[in-house]
mmCIF file of C-alpha atoms and ligand atoms in Angstrom:
data_model
loop_
_atom_site.group_PDB
_atom_site.id
_atom_site.type_symbol
_atom_site.label_atom_id
_atom_site.label_comp_id
_atom_site.label_asym_id
_atom_site.label_seq_id
_atom_site.Cartn_x
_atom_site.Cartn_y
_atom_site.Cartn_z
ATOM 1 C CA MET Z 1 -143.630 -74.067 1.740
ATOM 2 C CA SER Z 2 -142.804 -77.515 3.094
ATOM 3 C CA ASN Z 3 -139.624 -79.274 2.021
ATOM 4 C CA ARG Z 4 -139.447 -81.809 -0.743
ATOM 5 C CA PHE Z 5 -137.022 -84.712 -0.654
ATOM 6 C CA LYS Z 6 -134.892 -86.759 -2.994
ATOM 7 C CA VAL Z 7 -135.849 -90.415 -2.452
ATOM 8 C CA ALA Z 8 -134.059 -93.551 -3.677
ATOM 9 C CA VAL Z 9 -135.696 -96.989 -3.742
ATOM 10 C CA VAL Z 10 -133.096 -99.766 -3.751
ATOM 11 C CA GLY Z 11 -134.496 -103.056 -5.061
ATOM 12 C CA ALA Z 12 -137.076 -101.169 -7.147
ATOM 13 C CA THR Z 13 -137.766 -104.144 -9.416
ATOM 14 C CA GLY Z 14 -138.565 -106.488 -6.519
ATOM 15 C CA ALA Z 15 -141.871 -107.367 -4.882
ATOM 16 C CA VAL Z 16 -141.363 -104.919 -1.996
ATOM 17 C CA GLY Z 17 -139.553 -102.246 -4.019
ATOM 18 C CA GLU Z 18 -142.303 -101.911 -6.615
ATOM 19 C CA THR Z 19 -144.863 -101.592 -3.805
ATOM 20 C CA MET Z 20 -142.699 -98.936 -2.121
ATOM 21 C CA LEU Z 21 -142.879 -96.959 -5.366
ATOM 22 C CA SER Z 22 -146.630 -97.353 -5.696
ATOM 23 C CA ILE Z 23 -147.225 -96.365 -2.044
ATOM 24 C CA LEU Z 24 -144.937 -93.309 -2.333
ATOM 25 C CA ALA Z 25 -147.041 -92.218 -5.330
ATOM 26 C CA GLU Z 26 -150.400 -93.139 -3.757
ATOM 27 C CA ARG Z 27 -149.675 -91.246 -0.523
ATOM 28 C CA ASN Z 28 -148.214 -88.275 -2.359
ATOM 29 C CA PHE Z 29 -144.900 -88.403 -0.546
ATOM 30 C CA PRO Z 30 -143.284 -84.938 -0.662
ATOM 31 C CA ALA Z 31 -140.611 -85.940 -3.171
ATOM 32 C CA SER Z 32 -138.623 -83.677 -5.465
ATOM 33 C CA GLU Z 33 -137.209 -86.731 -7.238
ATOM 34 C CA ILE Z 34 -137.637 -90.508 -7.024
ATOM 35 C CA ILE Z 35 -134.776 -92.746 -8.112
ATOM 36 C CA ALA Z 36 -135.294 -96.456 -8.879
ATOM 37 C CA LEU Z 37 -132.218 -98.593 -8.253
ATOM 38 C CA ALA Z 38 -131.554 -102.306 -8.784
ATOM 39 C CA SER Z 39 -128.809 -104.539 -10.100
ATOM 40 C CA GLU Z 40 -126.946 -104.087 -13.354
ATOM 41 C CA ARG Z 41 -129.283 -106.748 -14.828
ATOM 42 C CA SER Z 42 -132.258 -104.374 -14.630
ATOM 43 C CA ALA Z 43 -130.500 -101.076 -15.453
ATOM 44 C CA GLY Z 44 -132.437 -99.333 -18.219
ATOM 45 C CA ASP Z 45 -135.690 -101.207 -17.504
ATOM 46 C CA LYS Z 46 -138.812 -99.198 -16.645
ATOM 47 C CA VAL Z 47 -140.792 -99.404 -13.398
ATOM 48 C CA ASP Z 48 -144.084 -97.716 -12.500
ATOM 49 C CA PHE Z 49 -144.313 -94.681 -10.257
ATOM 50 C CA GLY Z 50 -147.980 -93.693 -10.200
ATOM 51 C CA ASN Z 51 -148.816 -92.805 -13.806
ATOM 52 C CA HIS Z 52 -145.164 -92.294 -14.667
ATOM 53 C CA LYS Z 53 -142.397 -94.654 -15.637
ATOM 54 C CA LEU Z 54 -138.980 -94.474 -14.019
ATOM 55 C CA THR Z 55 -135.821 -95.822 -15.621
ATOM 56 C CA VAL Z 56 -134.006 -98.224 -13.337
ATOM 57 C CA GLN Z 57 -130.420 -97.261 -12.554
ATOM 58 C CA ASN Z 58 -127.541 -99.508 -11.525
ATOM 59 C CA LEU Z 59 -126.996 -99.322 -7.767
ATOM 60 C CA ALA Z 60 -123.313 -100.215 -8.123
ATOM 61 C CA THR Z 61 -122.494 -97.079 -10.132
ATOM 62 C CA PHE Z 62 -125.016 -94.676 -8.563
ATOM 63 C CA ASP Z 63 -123.712 -91.638 -6.643
ATOM 64 C CA PRO Z 64 -125.867 -91.200 -3.490
ATOM 65 C CA THR Z 65 -124.870 -87.564 -2.918
ATOM 66 C CA GLY Z 66 -127.979 -85.456 -2.319
ATOM 67 C CA VAL Z 67 -130.324 -88.361 -1.525
ATOM 68 C CA ASN Z 68 -132.418 -87.560 1.580
ATOM 69 C CA PHE Z 69 -134.176 -90.897 2.073
ATOM 70 C CA ALA Z 70 -133.116 -94.306 0.742
ATOM 71 C CA LEU Z 71 -135.591 -97.172 1.080
ATOM 72 C CA PHE Z 72 -133.702 -100.460 0.785
ATOM 73 C CA SER Z 73 -135.250 -103.826 -0.032
ATOM 74 C CA ALA Z 74 -132.657 -105.796 -1.980
ATOM 75 C CA GLY Z 75 -131.568 -108.288 0.680
ATOM 76 C CA GLY Z 76 -129.148 -108.185 3.599
ATOM 77 C CA ASP Z 77 -125.913 -108.376 1.606
ATOM 78 C CA ILE Z 78 -126.810 -105.342 -0.503
ATOM 79 C CA SER Z 79 -127.873 -103.423 2.620
ATOM 80 C CA ARG Z 80 -124.642 -104.261 4.437
ATOM 81 C CA GLU Z 81 -122.587 -103.045 1.483
ATOM 82 C CA TYR Z 82 -124.537 -99.982 0.357
ATOM 83 C CA ALA Z 83 -126.593 -98.646 3.294
ATOM 84 C CA PRO Z 84 -123.485 -97.273 5.103
ATOM 85 C CA LYS Z 85 -122.407 -95.559 1.852
ATOM 86 C CA PHE Z 86 -125.790 -93.849 1.454
ATOM 87 C CA ALA Z 87 -125.755 -92.853 5.144
ATOM 88 C CA ALA Z 88 -122.202 -91.474 4.821
ATOM 89 C CA ALA Z 89 -123.411 -89.364 1.881
ATOM 90 C CA GLY Z 90 -126.088 -87.828 4.148
ATOM 91 C CA ALA Z 91 -129.152 -89.982 3.464
ATOM 92 C CA ILE Z 92 -131.349 -91.591 6.066
ATOM 93 C CA VAL Z 93 -131.609 -95.251 5.089
ATOM 94 C CA ILE Z 94 -134.805 -97.157 5.905
ATOM 95 C CA ASP Z 95 -133.746 -100.748 5.544
ATOM 96 C CA ASN Z 96 -136.140 -103.635 5.056
ATOM 97 C CA SER Z 97 -133.496 -106.349 5.455
ATOM 98 C CA SER Z 98 -132.474 -107.997 8.702
ATOM 99 C CA ALA Z 99 -128.884 -106.697 8.392
ATOM 100 C CA PHE Z 100 -129.063 -104.020 11.113
ATOM 101 C CA ARG Z 101 -132.295 -104.746 12.992
ATOM 102 C CA MET Z 102 -130.759 -105.940 16.219
ATOM 103 C CA ASP Z 103 -127.901 -103.403 16.331
ATOM 104 C CA ALA Z 104 -128.317 -101.307 19.480
ATOM 105 C CA ASP Z 105 -127.590 -98.068 17.604
ATOM 106 C CA VAL Z 106 -130.155 -98.726 14.855
ATOM 107 C CA PRO Z 107 -133.792 -97.975 15.719
ATOM 108 C CA LEU Z 108 -136.252 -100.735 14.755
ATOM 109 C CA VAL Z 109 -139.486 -98.904 14.116
ATOM 110 C CA VAL Z 110 -143.154 -99.667 13.508
ATOM 111 C CA SER Z 111 -144.831 -96.352 12.776
ATOM 112 C CA GLU Z 112 -147.858 -96.896 15.059
ATOM 113 C CA VAL Z 113 -145.935 -98.643 17.844
ATOM 114 C CA ASN Z 114 -142.619 -96.951 18.647
ATOM 115 C CA PRO Z 115 -142.235 -93.801 16.506
ATOM 116 C CA ASP Z 116 -140.283 -92.145 19.361
ATOM 117 C CA ALA Z 117 -137.369 -94.447 18.521
ATOM 118 C CA LEU Z 118 -136.806 -92.153 15.507
ATOM 119 C CA ASP Z 119 -135.579 -89.404 17.850
ATOM 120 C CA SER Z 120 -132.070 -90.859 17.654
ATOM 121 C CA ILE Z 121 -130.625 -92.293 14.406
ATOM 122 C CA PRO Z 122 -126.887 -92.318 15.160
ATOM 123 C CA ARG Z 123 -125.794 -94.305 12.075
ATOM 124 C CA GLY Z 124 -128.286 -92.759 9.667
ATOM 125 C CA ILE Z 125 -129.989 -96.154 9.402
ATOM 126 C CA VAL Z 126 -133.501 -97.110 10.544
ATOM 127 C CA ALA Z 127 -134.523 -100.762 10.351
ATOM 128 C CA ASN Z 128 -137.914 -102.006 9.199
ATOM 129 C CA PRO Z 129 -138.974 -105.129 11.148
ATOM 130 C CA ASN Z 130 -139.626 -108.573 9.744
ATOM 131 C CA CYS Z 131 -143.118 -108.818 8.216
ATOM 132 C CA SER Z 132 -144.423 -111.326 10.793
ATOM 133 C CA THR Z 133 -143.194 -109.264 13.726
ATOM 134 C CA MET Z 134 -144.567 -106.075 12.183
ATOM 135 C CA GLN Z 135 -148.202 -107.122 12.002
ATOM 136 C CA MET Z 136 -148.098 -108.852 15.371
ATOM 137 C CA VAL Z 137 -146.777 -105.877 17.342
ATOM 138 C CA VAL Z 138 -149.265 -103.446 15.758
ATOM 139 C CA ALA Z 139 -152.042 -105.577 17.283
ATOM 140 C CA LEU Z 140 -150.276 -106.399 20.560
ATOM 141 C CA LYS Z 141 -149.094 -102.898 21.494
ATOM 142 C CA PRO Z 142 -152.416 -101.685 22.996
ATOM 143 C CA ILE Z 143 -152.829 -104.934 24.936
ATOM 144 C CA HIS Z 144 -149.267 -104.785 26.246
ATOM 145 C CA ASP Z 145 -149.772 -101.167 27.339
ATOM 146 C CA ALA Z 146 -153.022 -102.054 29.140
ATOM 147 C CA VAL Z 147 -152.292 -105.344 30.909
ATOM 148 C CA GLY Z 148 -148.680 -106.360 30.173
ATOM 149 C CA ILE Z 149 -147.974 -109.308 27.895
ATOM 150 C CA THR Z 150 -145.743 -111.873 29.612
ATOM 151 C CA ARG Z 151 -145.770 -114.654 27.000
ATOM 152 C CA ILE Z 152 -146.660 -115.077 23.331
ATOM 153 C CA ASN Z 153 -147.278 -118.377 21.576
ATOM 154 C CA VAL Z 154 -147.532 -117.738 17.852
ATOM 155 C CA ALA Z 155 -147.908 -119.916 14.770
ATOM 156 C CA THR Z 156 -147.508 -118.051 11.497
ATOM 157 C CA TYR Z 157 -149.056 -118.853 8.116
ATOM 158 C CA GLN Z 158 -146.761 -116.949 5.750
ATOM 159 C CA SER Z 159 -147.454 -116.327 2.081
ATOM 160 C CA THR Z 160 -144.987 -117.142 -0.662
ATOM 161 C CA SER Z 161 -144.453 -113.476 -1.611
ATOM 162 C CA GLY Z 162 -142.578 -113.187 1.681
ATOM 163 C CA ALA Z 163 -139.754 -114.922 -0.175
ATOM 164 C CA GLY Z 164 -139.795 -112.192 -2.840
ATOM 165 C CA ARG Z 165 -141.143 -112.126 -6.356
ATOM 166 C CA SER Z 166 -139.613 -115.515 -7.133
ATOM 167 C CA GLY Z 167 -141.497 -117.049 -4.178
ATOM 168 C CA ALA Z 168 -144.880 -115.878 -5.426
ATOM 169 C CA GLU Z 169 -143.993 -116.980 -8.966
ATOM 170 C CA GLU Z 170 -143.056 -120.463 -7.766
ATOM 171 C CA LEU Z 171 -146.479 -120.979 -6.180
ATOM 172 C CA GLY Z 172 -148.198 -119.974 -9.441
ATOM 173 C CA ARG Z 173 -145.944 -122.109 -11.582
ATOM 174 C CA GLN Z 174 -146.275 -125.203 -9.380
ATOM 175 C CA THR Z 175 -150.045 -124.868 -9.083
ATOM 176 C CA ALA Z 176 -150.385 -124.741 -12.866
ATOM 177 C CA ALA Z 177 -147.917 -127.621 -13.326
ATOM 178 C CA LEU Z 178 -149.725 -129.878 -10.857
ATOM 179 C CA LEU Z 179 -153.089 -129.206 -12.501
ATOM 180 C CA ARG Z 180 -151.499 -130.443 -15.739
ATOM 181 C CA PHE Z 181 -150.197 -133.540 -13.866
ATOM 182 C CA GLU Z 182 -146.607 -132.312 -14.321
ATOM 183 C CA ASP Z 183 -143.746 -132.358 -11.827
ATOM 184 C CA PRO Z 184 -143.744 -129.264 -9.520
ATOM 185 C CA ASN Z 185 -139.901 -128.951 -9.677
ATOM 186 C CA PRO Z 186 -139.211 -127.016 -6.458
ATOM 187 C CA THR Z 187 -136.512 -124.361 -6.842
ATOM 188 C CA ARG Z 188 -137.292 -121.475 -4.479
ATOM 189 C CA PHE Z 189 -138.627 -123.589 -1.582
ATOM 190 C CA PRO Z 190 -137.097 -126.855 -0.339
ATOM 191 C CA VAL Z 191 -140.137 -128.952 -1.344
ATOM 192 C CA GLN Z 192 -143.392 -128.427 -3.262
ATOM 193 C CA ILE Z 193 -145.313 -125.437 -1.809
ATOM 194 C CA ALA Z 194 -148.451 -125.671 -3.977
ATOM 195 C CA TYR Z 195 -151.129 -127.646 -2.070
ATOM 196 C CA ASN Z 196 -148.640 -128.071 0.786
ATOM 197 C CA LEU Z 197 -147.313 -126.434 3.990
ATOM 198 C CA ILE Z 198 -143.637 -126.067 4.868
ATOM 199 C CA PRO Z 199 -142.737 -125.808 8.588
ATOM 200 C CA GLN Z 200 -139.363 -124.170 7.966
ATOM 201 C CA ILE Z 201 -138.656 -120.562 6.962
ATOM 202 C CA ASP Z 202 -134.957 -119.657 6.763
ATOM 203 C CA ALA Z 203 -132.205 -121.760 8.334
ATOM 204 C CA PHE Z 204 -132.328 -123.563 11.669
ATOM 205 C CA THR Z 205 -130.407 -122.198 14.643
ATOM 206 C CA ASP Z 206 -128.807 -124.253 17.423
ATOM 207 C CA ASN Z 207 -131.893 -124.142 19.664
ATOM 208 C CA GLY Z 208 -134.151 -125.916 17.143
ATOM 209 C CA TYR Z 209 -135.952 -122.721 16.096
ATOM 210 C CA THR Z 210 -135.410 -121.143 12.674
ATOM 211 C CA LYS Z 211 -133.902 -117.704 12.091
ATOM 212 C CA GLU Z 212 -137.357 -116.476 11.005
ATOM 213 C CA GLU Z 213 -138.791 -117.660 14.329
ATOM 214 C CA MET Z 214 -135.992 -116.073 16.359
ATOM 215 C CA LYS Z 215 -136.685 -112.745 14.589
ATOM 216 C CA LEU Z 216 -140.162 -112.873 16.150
ATOM 217 C CA VAL Z 217 -138.537 -113.307 19.581
ATOM 218 C CA HIS Z 218 -135.835 -110.625 19.395
ATOM 219 C CA GLU Z 219 -137.630 -108.016 17.296
ATOM 220 C CA THR Z 220 -140.818 -108.145 19.388
ATOM 221 C CA ARG Z 221 -138.823 -107.441 22.544
ATOM 222 C CA LYS Z 222 -136.892 -104.590 20.947
ATOM 223 C CA ILE Z 223 -139.954 -102.867 19.443
ATOM 224 C CA LEU Z 224 -142.128 -103.223 22.548
ATOM 225 C CA GLY Z 225 -139.131 -102.207 24.690
ATOM 226 C CA ASP Z 226 -139.552 -105.170 27.031
ATOM 227 C CA ALA Z 227 -136.841 -107.829 27.128
ATOM 228 C CA SER Z 228 -138.855 -109.938 29.572
ATOM 229 C CA ILE Z 229 -141.568 -110.970 27.064
ATOM 230 C CA GLN Z 230 -141.349 -114.703 26.352
ATOM 231 C CA VAL Z 231 -142.081 -115.665 22.735
ATOM 232 C CA ASN Z 232 -142.598 -119.207 21.390
ATOM 233 C CA PRO Z 233 -142.963 -119.063 17.584
ATOM 234 C CA THR Z 234 -143.535 -121.584 14.804
ATOM 235 C CA ALA Z 235 -143.198 -120.091 11.305
ATOM 236 C CA VAL Z 236 -144.892 -121.927 8.444
ATOM 237 C CA ARG Z 237 -144.908 -121.192 4.696
ATOM 238 C CA VAL Z 238 -148.360 -121.695 3.167
ATOM 239 C CA PRO Z 239 -149.647 -121.727 -0.423
ATOM 240 C CA VAL Z 240 -151.045 -118.187 -0.329
ATOM 241 C CA PHE Z 241 -149.693 -115.500 -2.677
ATOM 242 C CA PHE Z 242 -150.075 -112.371 -0.530
ATOM 243 C CA GLY Z 243 -150.907 -111.866 3.155
ATOM 244 C CA HIS Z 244 -149.483 -113.427 6.301
ATOM 245 C CA SER Z 245 -151.734 -114.813 9.055
ATOM 246 C CA GLU Z 246 -150.916 -115.573 12.672
ATOM 247 C CA ALA Z 247 -152.651 -117.580 15.393
ATOM 248 C CA VAL Z 248 -151.492 -115.775 18.540
ATOM 249 C CA HIS Z 249 -152.000 -116.929 22.124
ATOM 250 C CA LEU Z 250 -151.085 -114.425 24.813
ATOM 251 C CA GLU Z 251 -150.553 -114.680 28.529
ATOM 252 C CA THR Z 252 -150.933 -111.351 30.293
ATOM 253 C CA ARG Z 253 -149.842 -110.005 33.689
ATOM 254 C CA ASP Z 254 -153.370 -108.787 34.485
ATOM 255 C CA LYS Z 255 -156.570 -110.403 33.245
ATOM 256 C CA ILE Z 256 -158.155 -108.874 30.135
ATOM 257 C CA THR Z 257 -161.519 -109.986 28.791
ATOM 258 C CA ALA Z 258 -162.192 -110.532 25.105
ATOM 259 C CA ALA Z 259 -164.581 -107.561 25.147
ATOM 260 C CA GLU Z 260 -161.943 -105.299 26.695
ATOM 261 C CA ALA Z 261 -159.338 -106.441 24.168
ATOM 262 C CA ARG Z 262 -161.797 -105.871 21.289
ATOM 263 C CA ALA Z 263 -162.515 -102.346 22.545
ATOM 264 C CA LEU Z 264 -158.791 -101.547 22.748
ATOM 265 C CA LEU Z 265 -158.129 -102.941 19.283
ATOM 266 C CA GLU Z 266 -161.068 -101.079 17.753
ATOM 267 C CA LYS Z 267 -159.398 -97.773 18.575
ATOM 268 C CA ALA Z 268 -155.794 -98.857 17.957
ATOM 269 C CA PRO Z 269 -154.018 -97.074 15.083
ATOM 270 C CA GLY Z 270 -153.445 -99.253 12.037
ATOM 271 C CA VAL Z 271 -155.799 -102.007 13.274
ATOM 272 C CA GLU Z 272 -159.142 -103.082 11.856
ATOM 273 C CA VAL Z 273 -161.205 -105.526 13.900
ATOM 274 C CA VAL Z 274 -163.141 -108.104 11.849
ATOM 275 C CA ASP Z 275 -164.621 -110.321 14.520
ATOM 276 C CA ASN Z 276 -168.194 -111.489 14.297
ATOM 277 C CA PRO Z 277 -168.379 -115.241 14.848
ATOM 278 C CA ALA Z 278 -172.187 -115.272 14.628
ATOM 279 C CA ALA Z 279 -172.017 -113.947 11.083
ATOM 280 C CA GLY Z 280 -168.918 -115.978 10.218
ATOM 281 C CA GLU Z 281 -166.780 -112.847 9.950
ATOM 282 C CA TRP Z 282 -163.043 -113.090 10.410
ATOM 283 C CA PRO Z 283 -160.199 -111.764 8.289
ATOM 284 C CA THR Z 284 -158.370 -113.810 5.667
ATOM 285 C CA PRO Z 285 -155.304 -112.973 3.588
ATOM 286 C CA VAL Z 286 -157.230 -113.002 0.315
ATOM 287 C CA THR Z 287 -160.529 -111.369 1.320
ATOM 288 C CA HIS Z 288 -159.115 -108.694 3.640
ATOM 289 C CA ALA Z 289 -155.344 -108.284 3.732
ATOM 290 C CA SER Z 290 -154.150 -108.509 0.148
ATOM 291 C CA GLY Z 291 -153.719 -104.989 -1.219
ATOM 292 C CA SER Z 292 -154.927 -103.340 2.018
ATOM 293 C CA ASP Z 293 -153.126 -101.255 4.600
ATOM 294 C CA PRO Z 294 -154.585 -102.271 8.001
ATOM 295 C CA VAL Z 295 -153.606 -105.101 10.283
ATOM 296 C CA PHE Z 296 -156.830 -107.127 10.607
ATOM 297 C CA VAL Z 297 -157.680 -108.855 13.883
ATOM 298 C CA GLY Z 298 -160.390 -111.444 14.483
ATOM 299 C CA ARG Z 299 -161.195 -114.560 16.551
ATOM 300 C CA ILE Z 300 -160.627 -112.522 19.741
ATOM 301 C CA ARG Z 301 -161.409 -114.831 22.633
ATOM 302 C CA GLU Z 302 -160.391 -115.721 26.158
ATOM 303 C CA ASP Z 303 -158.183 -118.807 26.304
ATOM 304 C CA ILE Z 304 -160.136 -121.623 27.994
ATOM 305 C CA SER Z 305 -156.835 -123.237 29.060
ATOM 306 C CA HIS Z 306 -155.361 -120.255 30.942
ATOM 307 C CA PRO Z 307 -156.822 -117.755 33.471
ATOM 308 C CA ARG Z 308 -154.986 -114.800 31.894
ATOM 309 C CA GLY Z 309 -154.868 -116.057 28.310
ATOM 310 C CA LEU Z 310 -156.157 -114.341 25.192
ATOM 311 C CA SER Z 311 -156.256 -115.708 21.638
ATOM 312 C CA LEU Z 312 -156.219 -113.664 18.430
ATOM 313 C CA TRP Z 313 -156.028 -114.186 14.665
ATOM 314 C CA ILE Z 314 -153.940 -111.472 13.000
ATOM 315 C CA VAL Z 315 -153.759 -110.974 9.214
ATOM 316 C CA ALA Z 316 -151.972 -108.342 7.110
ATOM 317 C CA ASP Z 317 -150.509 -107.801 3.653
ATOM 318 C CA ASN Z 318 -146.881 -108.793 4.185
ATOM 319 C CA ILE Z 319 -145.705 -106.650 1.284
ATOM 320 C CA ARG Z 320 -147.614 -103.532 2.397
ATOM 321 C CA LYS Z 321 -147.776 -103.131 6.215
ATOM 322 C CA GLY Z 322 -145.286 -105.970 6.593
ATOM 323 C CA ALA Z 323 -142.667 -104.110 4.544
ATOM 324 C CA ALA Z 324 -143.246 -101.310 2.006
ATOM 325 C CA LEU Z 325 -145.999 -99.357 3.757
ATOM 326 C CA ASN Z 326 -144.192 -99.198 7.091
ATOM 327 C CA ALA Z 327 -140.982 -98.039 5.358
ATOM 328 C CA VAL Z 328 -142.914 -95.209 3.689
ATOM 329 C CA GLN Z 329 -144.710 -94.339 6.956
ATOM 330 C CA VAL Z 330 -141.320 -94.078 8.681
ATOM 331 C CA ALA Z 331 -140.095 -91.821 5.862
ATOM 332 C CA GLU Z 332 -143.232 -89.685 6.306
ATOM 333 C CA LEU Z 333 -142.563 -89.303 10.042
ATOM 334 C CA LEU Z 334 -138.973 -88.241 9.324
ATOM 335 C CA ALA Z 335 -140.036 -85.909 6.498
ATOM 336 C CA ALA Z 336 -142.567 -84.227 8.822
ATOM 337 C CA LYS Z 337 -139.762 -83.535 11.339
ATOM 338 C CA ARG Z 338 -137.670 -81.915 8.625
ATOM 339 C CA SER Z 339 -140.408 -79.766 7.087
HETATM 340 P P1 LIG S 1 -132.861 -107.104 -9.941
HETATM 341 O O1 LIG S 1 -134.267 -107.219 -10.440
HETATM 342 O O2 LIG S 1 -132.030 -106.210 -10.799
HETATM 343 O O3 LIG S 1 -132.220 -108.424 -9.626
HETATM 344 P P2 LIG S 1 -137.239 -109.711 -4.588
HETATM 345 O O4 LIG S 1 -137.063 -109.636 -3.093
HETATM 346 O O5 LIG S 1 -138.651 -109.522 -5.012
HETATM 347 O O6 LIG S 1 -136.601 -110.951 -5.150
HETATM 348 O O7 LIG S 1 -136.420 -108.468 -5.168
HETATM 349 C C1 LIG S 1 -135.041 -108.270 -4.943
HETATM 350 C C2 LIG S 1 -134.625 -106.878 -5.396
HETATM 351 O O8 LIG S 1 -133.247 -106.706 -5.056
HETATM 352 C C3 LIG S 1 -134.740 -106.674 -6.894
HETATM 353 O O9 LIG S 1 -135.120 -105.351 -7.168
HETATM 354 C C4 LIG S 1 -133.319 -106.931 -7.347
HETATM 355 O O10 LIG S 1 -132.968 -106.296 -8.541
HETATM 356 C C5 LIG S 1 -132.548 -106.299 -6.222
HETATM 357 N N1 LIG S 1 -131.173 -106.778 -6.237
HETATM 358 C C6 LIG S 1 -130.740 -108.049 -6.168
HETATM 359 N N2 LIG S 1 -129.383 -108.098 -6.279
HETATM 360 C C7 LIG S 1 -128.966 -106.817 -6.423
HETATM 361 C C8 LIG S 1 -127.697 -106.190 -6.597
HETATM 362 N N3 LIG S 1 -126.569 -106.897 -6.650
HETATM 363 N N4 LIG S 1 -127.653 -104.829 -6.706
HETATM 364 C C9 LIG S 1 -128.795 -104.107 -6.662
HETATM 365 N N5 LIG S 1 -130.023 -104.641 -6.506
HETATM 366 C C10 LIG S 1 -130.117 -105.968 -6.393
#
């Protein structure tokens, strides 16, 4: 009989944590026990696990002994404090925060792209990439393997749920307030997000790019295993609840036609091509991504401004493939090795 595992979800009351629980249930993860952890504020509350309810426990007083897999999504500070404790107690931590992503001894893994990186987990911690990087590399991997990507220009259109439950709630609250001619009162974002766009996600760094943008640079190189790829990102928050979109412009070492790229993407794991301009078919966050697993790719075309340029439109559910689903897929890969 195959093994069953004790699994902890840290941040179980959050937007990503609750989706981790629902995906673990939906995919029938081989669990002997699932433990929901959050702050003291939520201890005793109930969260859904399939048709069951779990009682949330206080992370601060929880003993991690015996936990096999711990899926963390409670922010970088919590990961920095607690992930090493879970790892020291014998768990493999799959961490959705940015705390360890760029550490050389922590694999940064997208299940369809670089699963071999799971062969060595020296600190007992595996990092889950940033949501924008995640969906982009799923689509770019087959193109990089075929013709070599030398440069990526990307503009992101990131939904408010990327800022957690409070981000999605702020969009709803402001939209309703504005329709009643009331003040939007921004709290979670620096200015009004309803009916607006915000060209800053996270803090600025010294080079004029934001931290969110620099994640796209560094994480893409690490996951694709190619430090020479040049990445020029602009990350924008948009008034969408769920689903990130990206306009991506590639320059490749060898020429690839749109038809060749479409054929590669049609057989790429985790990708669904929705690309029929004649019928007006392209993916959107609401009509395709929200609540779905695949990374959707459309608007595949050769760049008229560059001899080896290719343009793509990439859309995925930032909470599912961008975070919770990939964490569970990584846990599945590790569980399969231990069965
Ligand atoms: P809580 O609901 O108890 O605050 P989101 O990213 O959607 O905002 O969710 C953040 C998650 O991180 C929530 O589950 C939240 O739990 C959890 N969290 C925040 N602070 C702590 C903490 N100090 N200890 C444990 N979990 C925390």
